[in-house]
Tab-separated table of C-alpha atoms and ligand atoms in Angstrom:
chain	number	residue	atom	x	y	z
T	1	UNK	CA	16.787	1.353	2.565
T	2	UNK	CA	18.953	-0.314	-0.082
T	3	UNK	CA	16.695	-1.491	-2.858
T	4	UNK	CA	17.517	-5.190	-3.272
T	5	UNK	CA	16.827	-7.628	-0.452
T	6	UNK	CA	19.902	-9.573	0.643
T	7	UNK	CA	19.552	-13.292	1.400
T	8	UNK	CA	22.649	-14.830	2.946
T	9	UNK	CA	23.139	-18.508	3.716
T	10	UNK	CA	25.387	-19.411	6.648
T	11	UNK	CA	26.459	-23.013	6.232
T	12	UNK	CA	28.167	-23.033	9.653
T	13	UNK	CA	30.277	-26.223	10.143
T	14	UNK	CA	28.488	-28.081	7.378
T	15	UNK	CA	29.644	-29.123	3.971
T	16	UNK	CA	32.355	-30.942	2.099
T	17	UNK	CA	32.979	-30.744	-1.642
T	18	UNK	CA	29.918	-32.922	-2.119
T	19	UNK	CA	27.872	-29.828	-1.280
T	20	UNK	CA	29.224	-27.816	-4.176
T	21	UNK	CA	26.295	-29.033	-6.261
T	22	UNK	CA	23.953	-27.145	-3.890
T	23	UNK	CA	25.981	-23.959	-4.346
T	24	UNK	CA	25.851	-24.428	-8.117
T	25	UNK	CA	22.094	-24.925	-8.075
T	26	UNK	CA	21.605	-21.852	-5.882
T	27	UNK	CA	23.773	-19.821	-8.226
T	28	UNK	CA	21.995	-20.942	-11.384
T	29	UNK	CA	18.534	-20.140	-10.058
T	30	UNK	CA	19.678	-16.843	-8.564
T	31	UNK	CA	20.623	-15.726	-12.053
T	32	UNK	CA	16.906	-15.655	-12.812
T	33	UNK	CA	16.084	-13.723	-9.630
T	34	UNK	CA	18.222	-10.651	-10.066
T	35	UNK	CA	15.993	-8.497	-7.884
T	36	UNK	CA	17.409	-10.371	-4.883
T	37	UNK	CA	21.061	-10.295	-3.829
T	38	UNK	CA	22.083	-13.810	-2.804
T	39	UNK	CA	25.197	-14.960	-0.974
T	40	UNK	CA	26.621	-17.987	0.783
T	41	UNK	CA	29.088	-18.231	3.640
T	42	UNK	CA	30.477	-21.768	3.477
T	43	UNK	CA	33.096	-23.063	5.923
T	44	UNK	CA	36.662	-21.826	5.304
T	45	UNK	CA	37.556	-25.066	3.511
T	46	UNK	CA	34.974	-24.466	0.783
T	47	UNK	CA	35.302	-20.726	0.184
T	48	UNK	CA	37.678	-21.064	-2.740
T	49	UNK	CA	35.809	-23.957	-4.311
T	50	UNK	CA	32.412	-22.215	-4.038
T	51	UNK	CA	33.944	-18.997	-5.356
T	52	UNK	CA	35.175	-20.903	-8.435
T	53	UNK	CA	31.834	-22.648	-8.989
T	54	UNK	CA	29.498	-19.650	-8.903
T	55	UNK	CA	28.993	-16.701	-11.221
T	56	UNK	CA	26.191	-14.666	-9.713
T	57	UNK	CA	26.019	-15.082	-5.967
T	58	UNK	CA	28.374	-13.577	-3.390
T	59	UNK	CA	30.720	-15.730	-1.321
T	60	UNK	CA	31.825	-14.882	2.188
T	61	UNK	CA	33.441	-16.239	5.341
T	62	UNK	CA	31.949	-16.947	8.744
T	63	UNK	CA	34.807	-15.397	10.712
T	64	UNK	CA	38.316	-14.011	10.434
T	65	UNK	CA	41.107	-13.247	12.884
T	66	UNK	CA	41.761	-9.660	13.948
T	67	UNK	CA	45.519	-9.852	13.348
T	68	UNK	CA	47.101	-9.595	9.913
T	69	UNK	CA	49.303	-12.654	10.329
T	70	UNK	CA	51.414	-14.441	12.885
T	71	UNK	CA	51.576	-17.225	15.434
T	72	UNK	CA	47.865	-18.029	15.725
T	73	UNK	CA	47.626	-21.748	15.118
T	74	UNK	CA	44.387	-22.758	13.468
T	75	UNK	CA	43.214	-19.207	12.814
T	76	UNK	CA	42.653	-17.508	9.479
T	77	UNK	CA	43.227	-13.833	8.713
T	78	UNK	CA	40.970	-11.474	6.797
T	79	UNK	CA	43.496	-11.247	3.958
T	80	UNK	CA	43.507	-15.054	3.702
T	81	UNK	CA	39.745	-15.400	3.358
T	82	UNK	CA	39.712	-12.510	0.882
T	83	UNK	CA	42.434	-14.266	-1.098
T	84	UNK	CA	40.295	-17.418	-1.145
T	85	UNK	CA	37.464	-15.444	-2.748
T	86	UNK	CA	35.444	-14.091	0.192
T	87	UNK	CA	33.853	-10.717	-0.416
T	88	UNK	CA	32.334	-10.401	3.056
T	89	UNK	CA	32.698	-11.783	6.560
T	90	UNK	CA	29.975	-12.644	9.041
T	91	UNK	CA	31.120	-11.400	12.451
T	92	UNK	CA	29.619	-11.594	15.907
T	93	UNK	CA	27.399	-14.611	15.333
T	94	UNK	CA	26.047	-15.700	18.712
T	95	UNK	CA	27.656	-19.121	18.290
T	96	UNK	CA	31.058	-17.459	18.077
T	97	UNK	CA	30.320	-15.025	20.876
T	98	UNK	CA	29.275	-17.948	23.067
T	99	UNK	CA	31.570	-20.800	21.987
T	100	UNK	CA	34.699	-18.725	21.458
T	101	UNK	CA	34.213	-15.961	24.016
T	102	UNK	CA	34.205	-13.248	21.351
T	103	UNK	CA	33.675	-9.845	22.930
T	104	UNK	CA	32.300	-6.674	21.385
T	105	UNK	CA	35.778	-5.149	21.526
T	106	UNK	CA	37.306	-8.092	19.657
T	107	UNK	CA	34.554	-7.907	17.036
T	108	UNK	CA	35.323	-4.257	16.484
T	109	UNK	CA	38.944	-5.242	15.818
T	110	UNK	CA	37.886	-8.061	13.506
T	111	UNK	CA	35.617	-5.762	11.536
T	112	UNK	CA	38.458	-3.274	11.086
T	113	UNK	CA	40.642	-6.142	9.801
T	114	UNK	CA	37.926	-7.312	7.399
T	115	UNK	CA	37.411	-3.811	6.010
T	116	UNK	CA	41.144	-3.303	5.669
T	117	UNK	CA	41.263	-6.497	3.592
T	118	UNK	CA	38.628	-5.009	1.273
T	119	UNK	CA	35.669	-7.093	2.424
T	120	UNK	CA	32.206	-6.162	3.605
T	121	UNK	CA	31.043	-7.009	7.125
T	122	UNK	CA	27.796	-8.590	8.260
T	123	UNK	CA	27.680	-7.803	11.976
T	124	UNK	CA	25.328	-10.004	14.005
T	125	UNK	CA	23.564	-9.074	17.201
T	126	UNK	CA	20.789	-10.583	19.273
T	127	UNK	CA	19.406	-11.138	22.734
T	128	UNK	CA	18.812	-14.230	24.849
T	129	UNK	CA	15.297	-15.297	25.720
T	130	UNK	CA	15.859	-14.170	29.305
T	131	UNK	CA	16.774	-10.663	28.182
T	132	UNK	CA	13.675	-10.499	25.983
T	133	UNK	CA	11.465	-11.718	28.834
T	134	UNK	CA	12.892	-8.971	31.027
T	135	UNK	CA	11.809	-6.408	28.408
T	136	UNK	CA	15.419	-5.397	27.753
T	137	UNK	CA	15.915	-6.797	24.250
T	138	UNK	CA	16.185	-3.472	22.407
T	139	UNK	CA	18.484	-1.786	24.913
T	140	UNK	CA	20.715	-4.885	25.019
T	141	UNK	CA	20.950	-5.284	21.244
T	142	UNK	CA	21.633	-1.626	20.525
T	143	UNK	CA	24.328	-1.531	23.219
T	144	UNK	CA	25.906	-4.732	21.883
T	145	UNK	CA	25.867	-3.423	18.352
T	146	UNK	CA	27.218	-0.004	19.239
T	147	UNK	CA	30.189	-1.623	20.968
T	148	UNK	CA	30.867	-4.112	18.141
T	149	UNK	CA	30.566	-1.955	15.032
T	150	UNK	CA	33.622	-0.322	13.514
T	151	UNK	CA	34.171	3.265	14.546
T	152	UNK	CA	34.621	6.163	12.136
T	153	UNK	CA	33.159	4.350	9.187
T	154	UNK	CA	33.033	6.721	6.228
T	155	UNK	CA	30.940	4.615	3.878
T	156	UNK	CA	28.793	2.223	5.938
T	157	UNK	CA	26.257	1.906	3.146
T	158	UNK	CA	28.893	0.244	0.958
T	159	UNK	CA	30.543	-2.025	3.483
T	160	UNK	CA	28.190	-2.831	6.343
T	161	UNK	CA	25.162	-5.060	6.856
T	162	UNK	CA	23.613	-5.750	10.260
T	163	UNK	CA	21.934	-9.062	11.105
T	164	UNK	CA	19.496	-9.174	13.990
T	165	UNK	CA	19.361	-12.752	15.244
T	166	UNK	CA	17.570	-13.402	18.523
T	167	UNK	CA	19.574	-16.243	20.074
T	168	UNK	CA	16.461	-18.102	21.149
T	169	UNK	CA	15.226	-18.217	17.547
T	170	UNK	CA	18.385	-19.702	16.023
T	171	UNK	CA	17.855	-23.310	15.000
T	172	UNK	CA	14.805	-23.673	17.236
T	173	UNK	CA	11.937	-23.251	14.801
T	174	UNK	CA	10.686	-20.322	16.919
T	175	UNK	CA	10.542	-16.758	15.635
T	176	UNK	CA	9.616	-13.399	17.134
T	177	UNK	CA	6.386	-11.788	16.016
T	178	UNK	CA	6.587	-9.613	12.940
T	179	UNK	CA	5.863	-6.607	15.181
T	180	UNK	CA	8.770	-7.497	17.457
T	181	UNK	CA	11.091	-7.873	14.470
T	182	UNK	CA	9.950	-4.529	13.034
T	183	UNK	CA	10.365	-2.805	16.377
T	184	UNK	CA	13.897	-4.154	16.867
T	185	UNK	CA	14.906	-3.230	13.328
T	186	UNK	CA	13.590	0.283	13.902
T	187	UNK	CA	15.717	0.593	17.045
T	188	UNK	CA	18.771	-0.660	15.127
T	189	UNK	CA	18.094	1.832	12.317
T	190	UNK	CA	17.937	4.653	14.868
T	191	UNK	CA	21.305	3.569	16.266
T	192	UNK	CA	22.827	3.499	12.772
T	193	UNK	CA	21.513	7.016	12.123
T	194	UNK	CA	23.108	8.158	15.393
T	195	UNK	CA	26.416	6.569	14.487
T	196	UNK	CA	26.702	7.336	10.808
T	197	UNK	CA	24.162	10.010	9.908
T	198	UNK	CA	20.843	9.585	8.151
T	199	UNK	CA	21.949	9.468	4.541
T	200	UNK	CA	24.451	6.629	4.995
T	201	UNK	CA	22.524	4.744	7.682
T	202	UNK	CA	19.374	4.559	5.588
T	203	UNK	CA	21.169	2.451	2.999
T	204	UNK	CA	22.551	-0.135	5.435
T	205	UNK	CA	20.545	-3.335	5.196
T	206	UNK	CA	19.340	-4.912	8.410
T	207	UNK	CA	18.745	-8.644	7.998
T	208	UNK	CA	16.600	-10.821	10.199
T	209	UNK	CA	17.972	-14.262	11.173
T	210	UNK	CA	16.573	-17.104	13.246
T	211	UNK	CA	14.576	-20.063	11.899
T	212	UNK	CA	13.771	-18.426	8.565
T	213	UNK	CA	12.236	-21.017	6.248
T	214	UNK	CA	10.387	-20.908	2.928
T	215	UNK	CA	7.102	-21.099	4.881
T	216	UNK	CA	7.670	-18.029	7.071
T	217	UNK	CA	10.055	-16.029	4.889
T	218	UNK	CA	7.474	-13.868	3.169
T	219	UNK	CA	5.929	-12.713	6.420
T	220	UNK	CA	9.280	-11.957	8.086
T	221	UNK	CA	10.714	-10.267	5.000
T	222	UNK	CA	7.657	-8.040	4.745
T	223	UNK	CA	8.250	-6.523	8.188
T	224	UNK	CA	9.258	-2.872	8.261
T	225	UNK	CA	12.992	-2.243	7.974
T	226	UNK	CA	13.804	-5.878	7.160
T	227	UNK	CA	16.273	-5.807	4.262
T	228	UNK	CA	16.792	-9.536	3.936
T	229	UNK	CA	17.599	-12.662	5.901
T	230	UNK	CA	20.550	-14.526	7.353
T	231	UNK	CA	19.673	-18.185	7.018
T	232	UNK	CA	21.279	-21.143	8.778
T	233	UNK	CA	19.650	-24.572	8.528
T	234	UNK	CA	17.449	-23.744	5.554
T	235	UNK	CA	20.453	-22.664	3.481
T	236	UNK	CA	21.923	-26.174	3.362
T	237	UNK	CA	19.860	-27.342	0.427
T	238	UNK	CA	19.210	-25.429	-2.763
T	239	UNK	CA	15.537	-26.325	-2.553
T	240	UNK	CA	14.829	-24.699	0.805
T	241	UNK	CA	17.224	-21.781	0.327
T	242	UNK	CA	15.770	-20.941	-3.062
T	243	UNK	CA	12.307	-21.035	-1.498
T	244	UNK	CA	13.438	-18.146	0.692
T	245	UNK	CA	15.052	-16.302	-2.221
T	246	UNK	CA	11.790	-16.665	-4.138
T	247	UNK	CA	9.831	-15.313	-1.175
T	248	UNK	CA	12.146	-12.282	-1.113
T	249	UNK	CA	11.509	-11.723	-4.834
T	250	UNK	CA	7.760	-11.900	-4.220
T	251	UNK	CA	7.976	-9.357	-1.429
T	252	UNK	CA	9.875	-7.070	-3.839
T	253	UNK	CA	7.014	-7.371	-6.312
T	254	UNK	CA	4.332	-6.438	-3.783
C	1	PEP	C1	22.005	-18.549	12.036
C	1	PEP	O1	22.624	-19.262	12.803
C	1	PEP	O2	22.555	-17.552	11.526
C	1	PEP	C2	20.631	-18.888	11.757
C	1	PEP	C3	19.833	-17.929	11.419
C	1	PEP	O3	20.272	-20.214	11.911
C	1	PEP	P1	18.836	-20.854	11.593
C	1	PEP	O4	18.338	-20.252	10.323
C	1	PEP	O5	19.120	-22.321	11.467
C	1	PEP	O6	17.963	-20.522	12.756
């Protein structure tokens, strides 16, 4: 696995310029925690401003359109978010799959567009509670991921991160057991090896996401094959987000 844990904050539809002070504080403290790779995905409207404010942390987008340009009112292309300063795009978040009807096939197109624009992709996947209760979580997630990931990727280790986010754990305060997280991440790793070969797949980080907080971060980040976290609610203040970054640094030291 890639050596540095990757902690990514997804601000979702939160934040005006008043929140730039949080980004600044996260950036300053991250400069003292170089063993952790830290990034933020603010809303489109703040990408450029956050990019200008920070020196150390990565800045990304929460979505992009699959087309290069054209008559798509209200949409934003991969080249546009890259131009604003985004170095990566989160794709396939369950909120976009559900609220915007995003299909695996569309996500494959979006990831190709993001890569073409020179950005990295964080591809999300995750099952509903019903699917988990039916004992089908791993088969569902690996199928979903296989159909969403870009095909014929030559250098996945450089451009791809996977985020496993059980839908029932997002914003609910509930999390899977560490064993369940480890087992899912192992299944995802096996899929990546199938798709891209062992050498490349081994270096792709698989993040866990879903109610990660400073209090549970150490335990979740210590699970086998967990290469970091995608954080929603707890990324909105520097205090809670940095608590998670610190936990990741501690796990590195163990
Ligand atoms: C998310 O939506 O990506 C997420 C992980 O949210 P939260 O941390 O709030 O559960």
